[in-house]
Coordinates of C-alpha atoms in Angstrom, one line a residue:
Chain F
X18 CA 2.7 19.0 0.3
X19 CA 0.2 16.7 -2.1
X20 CA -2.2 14.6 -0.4
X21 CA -3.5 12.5 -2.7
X22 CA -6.3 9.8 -2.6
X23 CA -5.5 6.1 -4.2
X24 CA -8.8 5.3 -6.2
X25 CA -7.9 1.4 -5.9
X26 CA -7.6 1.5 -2.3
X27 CA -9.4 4.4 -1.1
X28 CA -6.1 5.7 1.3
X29 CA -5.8 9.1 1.4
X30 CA -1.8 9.5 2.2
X31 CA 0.8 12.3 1.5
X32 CA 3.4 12.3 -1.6
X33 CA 6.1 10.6 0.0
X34 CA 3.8 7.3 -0.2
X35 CA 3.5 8.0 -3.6
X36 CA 5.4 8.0 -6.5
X37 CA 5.4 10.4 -9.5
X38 CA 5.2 9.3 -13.0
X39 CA 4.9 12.5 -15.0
X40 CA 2.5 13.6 -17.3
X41 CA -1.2 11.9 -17.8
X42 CA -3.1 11.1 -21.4
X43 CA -0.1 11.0 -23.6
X44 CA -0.3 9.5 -26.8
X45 CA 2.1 6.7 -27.9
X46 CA 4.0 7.1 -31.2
X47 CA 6.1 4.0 -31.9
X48 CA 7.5 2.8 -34.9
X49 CA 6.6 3.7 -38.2
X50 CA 5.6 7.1 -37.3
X51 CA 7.2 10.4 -38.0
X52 CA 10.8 11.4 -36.7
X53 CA 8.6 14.4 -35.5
X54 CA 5.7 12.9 -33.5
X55 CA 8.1 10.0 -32.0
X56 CA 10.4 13.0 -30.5
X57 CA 7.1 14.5 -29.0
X58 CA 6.1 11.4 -27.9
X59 CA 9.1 10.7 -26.1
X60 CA 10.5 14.9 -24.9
X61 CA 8.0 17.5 -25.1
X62 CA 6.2 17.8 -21.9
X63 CA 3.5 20.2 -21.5
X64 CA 4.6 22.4 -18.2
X65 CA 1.6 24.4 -17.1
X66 CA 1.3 26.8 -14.3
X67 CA -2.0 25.5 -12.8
X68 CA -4.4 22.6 -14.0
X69 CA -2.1 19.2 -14.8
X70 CA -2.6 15.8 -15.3
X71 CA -0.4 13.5 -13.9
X72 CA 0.1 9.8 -13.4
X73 CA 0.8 8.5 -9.6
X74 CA 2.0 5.2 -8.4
X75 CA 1.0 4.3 -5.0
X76 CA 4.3 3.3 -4.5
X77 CA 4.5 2.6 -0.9
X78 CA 1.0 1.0 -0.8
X79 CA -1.4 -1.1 -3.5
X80 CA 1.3 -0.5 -6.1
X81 CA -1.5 0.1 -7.9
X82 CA -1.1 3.2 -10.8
X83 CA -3.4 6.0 -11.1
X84 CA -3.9 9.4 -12.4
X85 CA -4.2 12.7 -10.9
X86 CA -5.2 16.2 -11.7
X87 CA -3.7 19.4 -9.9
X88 CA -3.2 22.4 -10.0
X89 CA 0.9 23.0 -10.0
X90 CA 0.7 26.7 -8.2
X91 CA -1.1 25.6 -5.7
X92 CA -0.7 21.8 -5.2
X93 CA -4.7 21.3 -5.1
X94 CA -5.6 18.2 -5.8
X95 CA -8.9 18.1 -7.9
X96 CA -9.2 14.7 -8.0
X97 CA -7.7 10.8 -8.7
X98 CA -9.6 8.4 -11.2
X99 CA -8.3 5.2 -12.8
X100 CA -5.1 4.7 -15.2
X101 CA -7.4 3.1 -17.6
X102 CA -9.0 6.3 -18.7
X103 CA -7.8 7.6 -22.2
X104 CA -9.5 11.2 -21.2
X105 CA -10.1 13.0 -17.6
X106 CA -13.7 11.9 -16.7
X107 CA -16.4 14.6 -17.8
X108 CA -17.4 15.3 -14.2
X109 CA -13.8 16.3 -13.0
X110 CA -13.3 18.7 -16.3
X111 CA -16.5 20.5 -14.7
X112 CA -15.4 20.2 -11.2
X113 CA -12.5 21.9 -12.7
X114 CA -14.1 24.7 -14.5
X115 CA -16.2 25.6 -11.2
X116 CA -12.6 26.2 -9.6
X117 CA -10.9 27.7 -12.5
X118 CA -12.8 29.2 -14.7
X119 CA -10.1 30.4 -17.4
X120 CA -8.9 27.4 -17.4
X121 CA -9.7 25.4 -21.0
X122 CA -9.5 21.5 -21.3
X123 CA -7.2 20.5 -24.5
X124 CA -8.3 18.3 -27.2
Chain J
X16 CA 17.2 -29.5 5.6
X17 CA 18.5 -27.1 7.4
X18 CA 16.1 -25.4 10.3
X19 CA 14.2 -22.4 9.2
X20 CA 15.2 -19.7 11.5
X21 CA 13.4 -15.9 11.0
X22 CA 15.3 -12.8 10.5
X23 CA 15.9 -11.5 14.0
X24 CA 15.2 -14.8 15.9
X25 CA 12.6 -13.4 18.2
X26 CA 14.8 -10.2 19.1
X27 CA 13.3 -8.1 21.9
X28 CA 13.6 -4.4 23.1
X29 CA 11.8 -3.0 26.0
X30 CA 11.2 0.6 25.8
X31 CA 7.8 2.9 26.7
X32 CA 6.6 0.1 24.7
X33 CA 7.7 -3.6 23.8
X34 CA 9.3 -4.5 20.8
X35 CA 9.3 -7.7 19.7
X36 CA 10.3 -9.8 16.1
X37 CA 7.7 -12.4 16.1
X38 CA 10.0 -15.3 15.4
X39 CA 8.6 -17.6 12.6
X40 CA 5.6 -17.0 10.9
X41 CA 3.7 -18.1 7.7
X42 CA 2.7 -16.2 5.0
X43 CA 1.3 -16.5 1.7
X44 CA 1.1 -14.1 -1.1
X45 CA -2.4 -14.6 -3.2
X46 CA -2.3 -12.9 -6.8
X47 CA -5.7 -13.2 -8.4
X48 CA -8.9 -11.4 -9.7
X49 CA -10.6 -10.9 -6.0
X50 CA -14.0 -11.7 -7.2
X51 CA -13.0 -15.1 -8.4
X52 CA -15.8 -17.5 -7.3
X53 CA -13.4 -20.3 -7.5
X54 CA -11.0 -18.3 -4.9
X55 CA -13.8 -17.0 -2.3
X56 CA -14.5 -20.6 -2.5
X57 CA -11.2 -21.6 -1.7
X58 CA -11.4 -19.1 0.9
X59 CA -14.1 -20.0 2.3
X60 CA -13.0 -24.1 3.1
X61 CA -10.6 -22.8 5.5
X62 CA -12.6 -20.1 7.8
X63 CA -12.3 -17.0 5.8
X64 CA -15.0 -14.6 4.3
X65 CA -14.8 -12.6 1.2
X66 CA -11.7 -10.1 1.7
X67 CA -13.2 -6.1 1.8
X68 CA -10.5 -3.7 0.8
X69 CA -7.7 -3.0 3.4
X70 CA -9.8 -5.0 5.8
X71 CA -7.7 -8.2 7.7
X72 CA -10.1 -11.0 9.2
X73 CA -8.8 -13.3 11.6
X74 CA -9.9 -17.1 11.6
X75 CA -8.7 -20.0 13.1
X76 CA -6.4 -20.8 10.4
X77 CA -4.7 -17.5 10.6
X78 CA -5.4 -14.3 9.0
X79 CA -6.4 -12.7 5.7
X80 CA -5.2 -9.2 4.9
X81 CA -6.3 -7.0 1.5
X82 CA -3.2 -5.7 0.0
X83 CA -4.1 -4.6 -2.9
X84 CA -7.0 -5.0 -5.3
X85 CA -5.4 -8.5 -6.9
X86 CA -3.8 -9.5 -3.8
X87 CA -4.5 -11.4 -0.6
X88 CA -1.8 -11.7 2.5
X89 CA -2.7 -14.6 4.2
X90 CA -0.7 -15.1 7.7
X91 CA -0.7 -18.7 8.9
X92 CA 1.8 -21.0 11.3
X93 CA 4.7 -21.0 9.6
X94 CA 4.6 -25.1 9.8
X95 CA 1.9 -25.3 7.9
X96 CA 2.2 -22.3 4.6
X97 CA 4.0 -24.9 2.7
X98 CA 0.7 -27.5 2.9
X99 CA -2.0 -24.6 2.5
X100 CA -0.1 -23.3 -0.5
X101 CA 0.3 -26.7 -2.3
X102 CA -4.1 -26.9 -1.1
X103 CA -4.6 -23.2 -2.4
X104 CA -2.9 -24.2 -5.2
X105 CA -4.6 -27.2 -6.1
X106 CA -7.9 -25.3 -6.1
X107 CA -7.0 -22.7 -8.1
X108 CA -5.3 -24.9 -10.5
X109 CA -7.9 -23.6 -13.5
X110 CA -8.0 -20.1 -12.5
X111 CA -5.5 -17.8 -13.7
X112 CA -3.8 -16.8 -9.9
X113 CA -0.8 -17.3 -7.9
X114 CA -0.2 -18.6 -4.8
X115 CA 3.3 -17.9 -3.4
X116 CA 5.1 -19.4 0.1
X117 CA 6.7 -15.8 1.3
X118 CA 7.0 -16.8 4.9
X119 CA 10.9 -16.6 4.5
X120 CA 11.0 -13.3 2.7
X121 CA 9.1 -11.4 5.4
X122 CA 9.3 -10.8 8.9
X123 CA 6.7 -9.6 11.3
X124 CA 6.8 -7.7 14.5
X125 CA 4.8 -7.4 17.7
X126 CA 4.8 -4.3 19.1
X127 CA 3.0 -4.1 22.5
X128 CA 2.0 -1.2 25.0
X129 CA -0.3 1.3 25.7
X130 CA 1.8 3.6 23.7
X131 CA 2.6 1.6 21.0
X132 CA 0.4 3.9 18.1
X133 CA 3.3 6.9 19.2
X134 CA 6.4 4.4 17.8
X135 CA 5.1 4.2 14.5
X136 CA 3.3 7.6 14.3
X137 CA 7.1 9.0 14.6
X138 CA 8.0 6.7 11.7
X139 CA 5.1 6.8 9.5
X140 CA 3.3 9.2 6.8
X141 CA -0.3 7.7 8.0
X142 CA -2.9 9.1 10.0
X143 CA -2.2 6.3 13.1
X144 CA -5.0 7.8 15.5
X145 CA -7.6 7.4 12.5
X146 CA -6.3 3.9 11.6
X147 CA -9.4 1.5 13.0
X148 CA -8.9 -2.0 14.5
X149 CA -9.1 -4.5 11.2
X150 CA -7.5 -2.4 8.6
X151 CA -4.5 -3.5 7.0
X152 CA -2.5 -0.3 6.4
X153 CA 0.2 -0.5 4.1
X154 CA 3.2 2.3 4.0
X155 CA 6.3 3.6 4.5
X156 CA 8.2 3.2 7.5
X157 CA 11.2 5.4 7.5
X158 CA 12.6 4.4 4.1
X159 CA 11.3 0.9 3.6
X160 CA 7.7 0.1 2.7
X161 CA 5.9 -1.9 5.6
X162 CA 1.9 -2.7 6.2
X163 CA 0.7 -3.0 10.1
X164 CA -2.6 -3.0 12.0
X165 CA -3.9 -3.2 15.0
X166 CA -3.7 -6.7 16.1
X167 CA -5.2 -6.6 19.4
X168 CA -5.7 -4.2 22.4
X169 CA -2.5 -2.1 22.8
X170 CA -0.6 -4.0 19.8
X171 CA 0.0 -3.3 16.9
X172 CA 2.1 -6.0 14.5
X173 CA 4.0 -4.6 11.6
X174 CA 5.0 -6.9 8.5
X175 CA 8.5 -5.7 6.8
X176 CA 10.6 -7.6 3.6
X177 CA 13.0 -10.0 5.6
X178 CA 16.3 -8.0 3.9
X179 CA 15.3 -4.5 6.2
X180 CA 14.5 -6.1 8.8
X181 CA 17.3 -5.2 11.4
X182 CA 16.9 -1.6 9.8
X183 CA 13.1 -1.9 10.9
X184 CA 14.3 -3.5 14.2
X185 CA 16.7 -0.3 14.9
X186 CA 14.3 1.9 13.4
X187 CA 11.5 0.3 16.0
X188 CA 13.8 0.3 19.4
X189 CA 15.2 4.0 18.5
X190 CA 11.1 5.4 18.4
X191 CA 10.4 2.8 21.6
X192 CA 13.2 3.9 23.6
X193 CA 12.3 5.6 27.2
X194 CA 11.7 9.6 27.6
X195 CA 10.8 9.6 23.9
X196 CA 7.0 9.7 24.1
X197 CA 5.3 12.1 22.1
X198 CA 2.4 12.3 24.3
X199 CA 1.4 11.4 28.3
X200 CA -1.7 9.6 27.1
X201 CA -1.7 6.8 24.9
X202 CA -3.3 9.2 22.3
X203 CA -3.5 13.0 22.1
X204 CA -7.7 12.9 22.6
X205 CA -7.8 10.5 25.6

């Protein structure tokens, strides 16, 4: 099971509290863009076996959206940081890297 | 008009623990950026201090609960929401906030005993036994959201949407009912 912690209201709670809202730090490609990038945009999901980031609602509590990065093999949870962030914060990539060393950050 | 009645009309169950629907009871709904100066101002003309996060603060008006960070719960007799919301209102007229008269789309229940914490730690994802006196904790009770907290010695009160309330009422007397107790003690450390 996930325990997650909200950052905009500091509960610490399990998954059922929270609701999931897929993948984190995609980029939007509306109209005028290519048939190509608006099918990525909308269908292709990255689906990695270990680090993830994903977006959380904190459904049952503040309401309030958030993102979240994991790792999916093991459901640890290396940290929570605000929805307005276009890329994970610099100090969780490194918190990151001291657990998972193979693990590269994409561009 | 016709009389405002609440959703269960002061219901009652007595199990290890007394359940109770609290009858009527006023509540508003503040949305607006917390660190307003015009709001804590606002605030602050009837009794109540600058809202913490998760915290509830009683005063003589009533009570003011953080919900969320751009949203105040403030519990008051249910006579007088309808004035303190037009007076909230008014105050906040230039600030970009609403105030909103949910007294009639909520219900609240009082539920009273030594081993009251055990009825909603059976229904609850929460940590009850780390939950301290003055924290509004908002979460899910069975299947509906709810937000409690500890409202006084061996009570806790529990705040539920008006339309589940008879679920939450059922949900409430089924955990309360006798020979049911999860533990002796009112907690497992005492």
């Amino acid at each position: 099971m996930l325990t997650l912690t909200c950052p905009c209201c500091g509960i610490t709670a399990e998954e059922t509290e929270f609701a999931p809202g897929g993948e984190a730090h995609l980029k939007r490609f509306g109209p005028d863009s290519s048939d190509a990038d608006f099918e990525g945009y909308l269908f292709a999901r990255k689906n990695p076996k270990g680090v993830h980031f994903e977006r959380w609602r904190h459904a049952y509590g503040c309401g309030k959206w958030f993102l979240a990065a994991r790792c999916t093999a093991t459901l640890e949870v290396f940290g929570t940081y605000a929805a307005q962030t276009h890329k994970p914060p610099a100090d969780l990539i490194k918190k990151i890297k001291a657990k998972r060393p193979e693990w590269e950050p994409q561009a | 008009m016709s009389d405002a009645v609440s959703a269960l009309q002061g219901a009652t169950h007595e199990g290890f623990v007394t359940v109770a629907e609290a009858g009527l009871v006023g509540m508003l709904s503040i949305r607006c950026d917390l660190t307003s100066k015009t709001l804590l101002k606002a605030l602050k003309a009837h009794g109540f201090p600058k809202p913490e996060p998760r915290q509830i603060v009683e005063a003589e008006s009533g009570a003011l609960a953080w919900m969320s960070p751009d949203e105040l719960l403030l519990i008051c007799d249910h006579a007088q929401a309808a004035q303190l919301a037009r007076t909230l209102s008014e105050a906040l007229e230039k600030t970009h906030a609403l105030i909103g008269n949910v007294s009639d789309a909520r219900a609240l229940f009082r539920i009273q005993g030594a081993k009251s914490d055990q009825v909603i730690m059976k229904l609850c994802p929460a940590d009850i036994a780390a939950l301290p006196t003055g924290e509004m904790r908002r979460t899910r009770l069975a299947q509906v959201p709810a937000a409690f907290w500890r409202s006084g010695p061996n009570e806790i009160s529990l705040i539920c949407f008006r339309s589940v309330a008879s679920y939450v009422m059922g949900l409430l007397e089924i955990s309360a009912r006798p020979g049911s107790e999860l533990f002796e003690t009112a907690s497992p450390s005492s």
